[in-house]
mmCIF file of C-alpha atoms in Angstrom:
data_model
loop_
_atom_site.group_PDB
_atom_site.id
_atom_site.type_symbol
_atom_site.label_atom_id
_atom_site.label_comp_id
_atom_site.label_asym_id
_atom_site.label_seq_id
_atom_site.Cartn_x
_atom_site.Cartn_y
_atom_site.Cartn_z
ATOM 1 C CA LEU A 881 32.882 -48.966 27.261
ATOM 2 C CA PHE A 882 35.170 -47.436 24.060
ATOM 3 C CA CYS A 883 33.598 -44.686 21.996
ATOM 4 C CA PRO A 884 36.026 -43.496 19.392
ATOM 5 C CA THR A 885 36.108 -40.262 17.861
ATOM 6 C CA VAL A 886 34.816 -40.128 14.420
ATOM 7 C CA LYS A 887 36.745 -36.596 12.717
ATOM 8 C CA LEU A 888 34.411 -35.098 9.730
ATOM 9 C CA HIS A 889 36.191 -33.006 7.163
ATOM 10 C CA ILE A 890 33.486 -30.462 5.437
ATOM 11 C CA PRO A 891 34.387 -28.340 3.066
ATOM 12 C CA CYS A 892 33.834 -24.429 4.045
ATOM 13 C CA SER A 893 32.374 -24.086 0.779
ATOM 14 C CA LEU A 894 29.633 -25.955 1.261
ATOM 15 C CA LEU A 895 28.705 -23.597 4.575
ATOM 16 C CA THR A 896 28.982 -20.611 2.906
ATOM 17 C CA PRO A 897 25.673 -19.021 1.601
ATOM 18 C CA GLN A 898 27.258 -18.958 -1.904
ATOM 19 C CA ASN A 899 26.831 -22.622 -1.874
ATOM 20 C CA THR A 900 23.012 -21.996 -2.439
ATOM 21 C CA LYS A 901 21.375 -21.635 -6.112
ATOM 22 C CA LEU A 902 19.470 -18.704 -4.894
ATOM 23 C CA SER A 903 22.535 -16.810 -2.918
ATOM 24 C CA GLY A 904 25.391 -18.255 -4.720
ATOM 25 C CA LYS A 905 24.111 -15.237 -7.495
ATOM 26 C CA MET A 906 22.815 -12.229 -5.402
ATOM 27 C CA GLY A 907 24.767 -10.664 -2.009
ATOM 28 C CA PHE A 908 22.977 -8.405 0.212
ATOM 29 C CA GLY A 909 20.522 -6.666 -1.355
ATOM 30 C CA ASP A 910 20.792 -7.664 -4.584
ATOM 31 C CA SER A 911 17.195 -9.760 -4.578
ATOM 32 C CA PRO A 912 15.326 -8.699 -8.039
ATOM 33 C CA PHE A 913 11.908 -7.889 -6.331
ATOM 34 C CA ILE A 914 13.686 -4.622 -3.898
ATOM 35 C CA GLN A 915 15.539 -3.448 -7.096
ATOM 36 C CA SER A 916 14.688 0.051 -8.263
ATOM 37 C CA LYS A 917 15.469 2.014 -12.071
ATOM 38 C CA THR A 918 14.565 5.368 -10.983
ATOM 39 C CA PRO A 919 14.926 7.780 -8.034
ATOM 40 C CA GLN A 920 11.277 9.042 -9.145
ATOM 41 C CA ILE A 921 8.196 10.241 -7.147
ATOM 42 C CA PHE A 922 5.405 8.261 -9.342
ATOM 43 C CA GLY A 923 2.555 9.792 -7.192
ATOM 44 C CA SER A 924 2.238 11.750 -3.600
ATOM 45 C CA ALA A 925 -0.796 11.770 -1.883
ATOM 46 C CA GLU A 926 -2.490 15.361 -0.404
ATOM 47 C CA PHE A 927 -4.357 15.565 2.498
ATOM 48 C CA TYR A 928 -7.134 17.864 3.514
ATOM 49 C CA PRO A 929 -6.292 20.687 5.851
ATOM 50 C CA PHE A 930 -7.862 19.357 9.009
ATOM 51 C CA ALA A 931 -5.800 16.245 8.539
ATOM 52 C CA PRO A 932 -4.703 13.637 10.050
ATOM 53 C CA ALA A 933 -7.770 14.641 12.230
ATOM 54 C CA PRO A 934 -11.173 12.704 11.215
ATOM 55 C CA CYS A 935 -13.092 15.463 10.720
ATOM 56 C CA SER A 936 -13.227 19.603 10.372
ATOM 57 C CA CYS A 937 -14.613 20.101 13.192
ATOM 58 C CA LEU A 938 -11.442 18.528 15.114
ATOM 59 C CA GLY A 939 -8.624 19.846 12.592
ATOM 60 C CA CYS A 940 -7.814 22.947 15.175
ATOM 61 C CA CYS A 941 -6.307 20.117 17.036
ATOM 62 C CA VAL A 942 -3.541 19.351 14.518
ATOM 63 C CA PRO A 943 -0.319 21.225 14.622
ATOM 64 C CA SER A 944 1.625 22.592 11.368
ATOM 65 C CA THR A 945 4.418 21.194 12.522
ATOM 66 C CA LEU A 946 2.808 17.795 12.342
ATOM 67 C CA GLN A 947 1.479 18.040 9.104
ATOM 68 C CA ALA A 948 5.045 18.846 7.817
ATOM 69 C CA ARG A 949 6.122 15.936 8.372
ATOM 70 C CA THR A 950 2.939 14.074 6.695
ATOM 71 C CA PHE A 951 3.735 12.567 3.436
ATOM 72 C CA ILE A 952 3.030 9.185 1.761
ATOM 73 C CA HIS A 953 4.971 8.790 -1.693
ATOM 74 C CA VAL A 954 4.972 5.933 -4.539
ATOM 75 C CA TYR A 955 8.134 4.903 -6.461
ATOM 76 C CA ASP A 956 8.216 2.408 -8.966
ATOM 77 C CA ASN A 957 9.153 -0.812 -6.683
ATOM 78 C CA ARG A 958 7.634 0.665 -3.339
ATOM 79 C CA PHE A 959 5.461 3.143 -1.283
ATOM 80 C CA THR A 960 6.763 5.019 1.704
ATOM 81 C CA SER A 961 4.991 7.369 4.144
ATOM 82 C CA ASN A 962 5.053 9.041 7.417
ATOM 83 C CA LEU A 963 2.089 8.945 9.354
ATOM 84 C CA PRO A 964 3.633 11.084 12.882
ATOM 85 C CA MET A 965 1.821 11.658 16.191
ATOM 86 C CA ALA A 966 1.962 14.801 18.484
ATOM 87 C CA PRO A 967 2.034 13.412 21.872
ATOM 88 C CA PHE A 968 0.149 16.748 22.816
ATOM 89 C CA GLY A 969 -2.544 17.402 20.206
ATOM 90 C CA CYS A 970 -2.112 21.160 19.062
ATOM 91 C CA CYS A 971 0.181 22.628 22.333
ATOM 92 C CA THR A 972 2.946 19.845 19.729
ATOM 93 C CA THR A 973 4.882 22.604 18.642
ATOM 94 C CA ASP A 974 8.563 21.457 18.271
ATOM 95 C CA GLU A 975 8.993 18.698 15.734
ATOM 96 C CA LYS A 976 11.391 17.008 17.946
ATOM 97 C CA CYS A 977 8.471 16.054 19.943
ATOM 98 C CA MET A 978 6.662 14.356 17.137
ATOM 99 C CA VAL A 979 6.656 10.628 17.194
ATOM 100 C CA ASP A 980 7.293 9.660 13.772
ATOM 101 C CA ARG A 981 5.632 6.194 12.214
ATOM 102 C CA THR A 982 7.531 5.969 9.138
ATOM 103 C CA THR A 983 6.901 2.386 6.834
ATOM 104 C CA MET A 984 8.343 1.375 3.670
ATOM 105 C CA THR A 985 6.908 -1.542 1.258
ATOM 106 C CA PHE A 986 8.060 -3.022 -1.815
ATOM 107 C CA TYR A 987 5.482 -3.866 -4.018
ATOM 108 C CA ASP A 988 5.860 -7.930 -3.807
ATOM 109 C CA ARG A 989 4.191 -7.822 0.061
ATOM 110 C CA GLN A 990 1.018 -7.019 0.988
ATOM 111 C CA PRO A 991 -1.140 -4.963 0.885
ATOM 112 C CA THR A 992 0.282 -4.286 -3.113
ATOM 113 C CA ARG A 993 0.370 -8.499 -3.539
ATOM 114 C CA THR A 994 -1.973 -11.282 -2.311
ATOM 115 C CA GLY A 995 -0.812 -13.173 0.486
ATOM 116 C CA MET A 996 0.613 -16.984 0.659
ATOM 117 C CA PHE A 997 -1.471 -19.861 1.691
ATOM 118 C CA CYS A 998 1.452 -21.858 4.301
ATOM 119 C CA CYS A 999 4.029 -19.049 2.409
ATOM 120 C CA VAL A 1000 3.669 -21.136 -0.477
ATOM 121 C CA ILE A 1001 1.067 -20.673 -2.548
ATOM 122 C CA PRO A 1002 -0.476 -17.555 -3.844
ATOM 123 C CA MET A 1003 -4.172 -16.929 -2.410
ATOM 124 C CA THR A 1004 -5.173 -15.750 -5.821
ATOM 125 C CA CYS A 1005 -8.817 -18.217 -5.181
ATOM 126 C CA CYS A 1006 -10.990 -15.534 -3.885
ATOM 127 C CA GLY A 1007 -9.604 -12.793 -6.585
ATOM 128 C CA PRO A 1008 -6.481 -10.137 -6.483
ATOM 129 C CA PRO A 1009 -6.199 -7.622 -3.344
ATOM 130 C CA VAL A 1010 -7.870 -4.861 -3.844
ATOM 131 C CA ILE A 1011 -6.718 -0.845 -2.836
ATOM 132 C CA PHE A 1012 -9.438 1.525 -2.564
ATOM 133 C CA VAL A 1013 -10.866 5.072 -1.819
ATOM 134 C CA GLN A 1014 -13.789 4.795 0.304
ATOM 135 C CA LYS A 1015 -15.488 8.314 -0.132
ATOM 136 C CA PRO A 1016 -18.078 8.813 3.080
ATOM 137 C CA TYR A 1017 -21.719 9.242 2.147
ATOM 138 C CA ILE A 1018 -24.908 10.200 4.248
ATOM 139 C CA CYS A 1019 -28.569 9.490 3.038
ATOM 140 C CA CYS A 1020 -26.935 7.461 0.271
ATOM 141 C CA CYS A 1021 -26.333 10.430 -1.807
ATOM 142 C CA ILE A 1022 -24.410 13.766 0.272
ATOM 143 C CA ASP A 1023 -20.651 13.512 -0.527
ATOM 144 C CA VAL A 1024 -19.446 14.741 2.983
ATOM 145 C CA SER A 1025 -15.840 13.830 1.924
ATOM 146 C CA GLU A 1026 -14.901 17.688 2.441
ATOM 147 C CA TYR A 1027 -15.916 17.128 6.397
ATOM 148 C CA PHE A 1028 -14.861 13.791 7.008
ATOM 149 C CA GLY A 1029 -11.906 13.447 4.339
ATOM 150 C CA THR A 1030 -11.196 10.162 2.416
ATOM 151 C CA THR A 1031 -9.551 6.407 3.509
ATOM 152 C CA ILE A 1032 -7.666 4.562 1.856
ATOM 153 C CA MET A 1033 -7.909 0.783 2.167
ATOM 154 C CA ALA A 1034 -7.083 -2.195 1.432
ATOM 155 C CA SER A 1035 -8.437 -5.486 1.557
ATOM 156 C CA PRO A 1036 -6.156 -8.957 0.972
ATOM 157 C CA THR A 1037 -8.763 -9.934 -1.609
ATOM 158 C CA SER A 1038 -11.522 -8.604 -3.574
ATOM 159 C CA VAL A 1039 -14.323 -11.728 -2.561
ATOM 160 C CA CYS A 1040 -14.283 -12.261 -6.183
ATOM 161 C CA ASP A 1041 -16.126 -8.884 -6.493
ATOM 162 C CA LEU A 1042 -19.577 -9.530 -5.202
ATOM 163 C CA LYS A 1043 -21.921 -7.203 -3.750
ATOM 164 C CA LYS A 1044 -23.205 -7.192 -0.447
ATOM 165 C CA TYR A 1045 -26.679 -7.816 -1.572
ATOM 166 C CA LEU A 1046 -25.997 -10.044 -4.444
ATOM 167 C CA VAL A 1047 -26.906 -6.760 -7.332
ATOM 168 C CA CYS A 1048 -26.454 -3.945 -5.039
ATOM 169 C CA GLY A 1049 -24.485 -2.563 -2.261
ATOM 170 C CA GLY A 1050 -21.197 -1.918 -1.491
ATOM 171 C CA PRO A 1051 -18.806 -4.832 -2.476
ATOM 172 C CA CYS A 1052 -18.234 -7.140 -0.104
ATOM 173 C CA TYR A 1053 -14.335 -6.828 0.350
ATOM 174 C CA LYS A 1054 -15.319 -3.639 2.516
ATOM 175 C CA CYS A 1055 -15.907 -6.037 5.215
ATOM 176 C CA CYS A 1056 -12.224 -7.355 5.696
ATOM 177 C CA ALA A 1057 -10.678 -4.107 4.257
ATOM 178 C CA ALA A 1058 -8.331 -2.101 6.753
ATOM 179 C CA PRO A 1059 -7.884 1.617 6.777
ATOM 180 C CA LEU A 1060 -3.819 2.538 4.735
ATOM 181 C CA PHE A 1061 -3.930 6.122 5.145
ATOM 182 C CA PRO A 1062 -6.879 8.643 6.213
ATOM 183 C CA GLY A 1063 -7.777 12.381 5.458
ATOM 184 C CA ILE A 1064 -6.489 12.117 1.567
ATOM 185 C CA LYS A 1065 -7.989 14.827 -0.912
ATOM 186 C CA ASN A 1066 -6.540 13.377 -4.498
ATOM 187 C CA GLY A 1067 -7.513 9.631 -3.697
ATOM 188 C CA GLU A 1068 -8.451 8.887 -7.043
ATOM 189 C CA LYS A 1069 -5.081 10.558 -8.753
ATOM 190 C CA PHE A 1070 -3.123 8.976 -6.325
ATOM 191 C CA LEU A 1071 -4.149 5.530 -6.884
ATOM 192 C CA ALA A 1072 -4.170 5.969 -10.466
ATOM 193 C CA ASP A 1073 -0.479 6.724 -9.992
ATOM 194 C CA TRP A 1074 0.396 3.931 -7.768
ATOM 195 C CA ASP A 1075 -1.576 1.677 -10.313
ATOM 196 C CA LYS A 1076 1.032 2.484 -13.048
ATOM 197 C CA ALA A 1077 3.858 1.899 -10.745
ATOM 198 C CA LEU A 1078 2.630 -1.457 -9.571
ATOM 199 C CA ARG A 1079 2.306 -2.354 -13.028
ATOM 200 C CA GLY A 1080 5.430 -1.364 -14.224
ATOM 201 C CA TYR A 1081 6.777 -2.785 -11.388
ATOM 202 C CA GLY A 1082 4.880 -6.554 -11.957
ATOM 203 C CA LYS A 1083 6.197 -6.323 -15.940
ATOM 204 C CA MET A 1084 10.027 -5.934 -14.494
ATOM 205 C CA SER A 1085 9.532 -8.406 -11.895
ATOM 206 C CA GLY A 1086 7.746 -11.076 -13.827
ATOM 207 C CA ILE A 1087 5.045 -11.140 -10.995
ATOM 208 C CA SER A 1088 1.241 -12.316 -12.539
ATOM 209 C CA ASP A 1089 -1.182 -9.591 -12.294
ATOM 210 C CA SER A 1090 -3.681 -12.266 -10.705
ATOM 211 C CA GLU A 1091 -1.633 -11.498 -7.783
ATOM 212 C CA LEU A 1092 -0.896 -8.324 -8.232
ATOM 213 C CA ALA A 1093 -3.603 -5.317 -6.201
ATOM 214 C CA VAL A 1094 -6.381 -3.792 -8.673
ATOM 215 C CA PHE A 1095 -7.290 0.290 -7.945
ATOM 216 C CA ALA A 1096 -11.381 1.297 -7.327
ATOM 217 C CA VAL A 1097 -12.884 4.264 -5.561
ATOM 218 C CA VAL A 1098 -16.092 2.783 -3.306
ATOM 219 C CA LYS A 1099 -18.574 5.352 -2.108
ATOM 220 C CA ASP A 1100 -20.167 4.839 1.111
ATOM 221 C CA SER A 1101 -23.325 3.844 -0.233
ATOM 222 C CA GLU A 1102 -25.840 0.693 -0.178
ATOM 223 C CA LEU A 1103 -28.137 1.774 -2.620
ATOM 224 C CA ASP A 1104 -25.436 3.174 -5.494
ATOM 225 C CA HIS A 1105 -25.044 0.300 -8.556
ATOM 226 C CA GLN A 1106 -22.096 2.508 -8.915
ATOM 227 C CA ALA A 1107 -21.096 1.565 -5.279
ATOM 228 C CA ALA A 1108 -17.178 0.671 -6.814
ATOM 229 C CA THR A 1109 -15.354 1.887 -9.856
ATOM 230 C CA LYS A 1110 -11.878 1.058 -11.095
ATOM 231 C CA VAL A 1111 -9.105 3.954 -10.930
ATOM 232 C CA GLN A 1112 -9.030 5.172 -15.114
ATOM 233 C CA VAL A 1113 -5.274 5.271 -16.038
ATOM 234 C CA ALA A 1114 -4.479 8.183 -18.374
ATOM 235 C CA PRO A 1115 -2.990 6.377 -21.669
ATOM 236 C CA ASN A 1116 -0.469 9.003 -22.178
ATOM 237 C CA GLN A 1117 0.678 9.007 -18.419
ATOM 238 C CA ALA A 1118 1.657 5.431 -18.572
ATOM 239 C CA ASN A 1119 5.245 6.276 -18.224
ATOM 240 C CA MET A 1120 5.476 8.994 -16.755
ATOM 241 C CA GLY A 1121 6.873 9.877 -13.114
ATOM 242 C CA ARG A 1122 8.517 12.803 -11.635
ATOM 243 C CA GLU A 1123 11.179 13.966 -9.676
#
């Protein structure tokens, strides 16, 4: 059998990324969704003295060298954090023994933007994502934040702002929320700063508000009709940042 050899001549220009509509206009790191207009920090989290321990009784187990490496910052297009670990607890006194857990997430990804259905359609049918501060309460009315701290949580959806018991109780989205950052002291102010940065990012990138996260403060109290309140942003601080 004779099988003729067919030679194909493909121009090199068709094999380069510049042939596509998207990559033809952008190079590495040129995506408009990751660009920053200012190096300023819009907000920083403050922690309780015992953080990252879950309660004040265990604060003695947290070395100061670990706290010195702990931070959460929000910028105009991303948030960064480092929640390090001390392998030997309070006996870990040298920073070189710490295990860093650093993250950097741009605002066009979860948890600040809604997820995608089959990687194509934004999942906005049940409402936008929610990032909220959860305040611990006992006996439905006693705030114990000073002893247990507050936790920043993230839910992929607001579940249409439904409540657990229809007219009372905590919001339904608490059931599908996951903790982001524990031991936060200035949670409401920090989320207000984060909200300012995220709204500005949405306008800059053209992402609809229906896809961007909303921010709230949630009391861990099933009988409080104010169990979830939206974070308020001061109008005169709408464009503020700080070095």
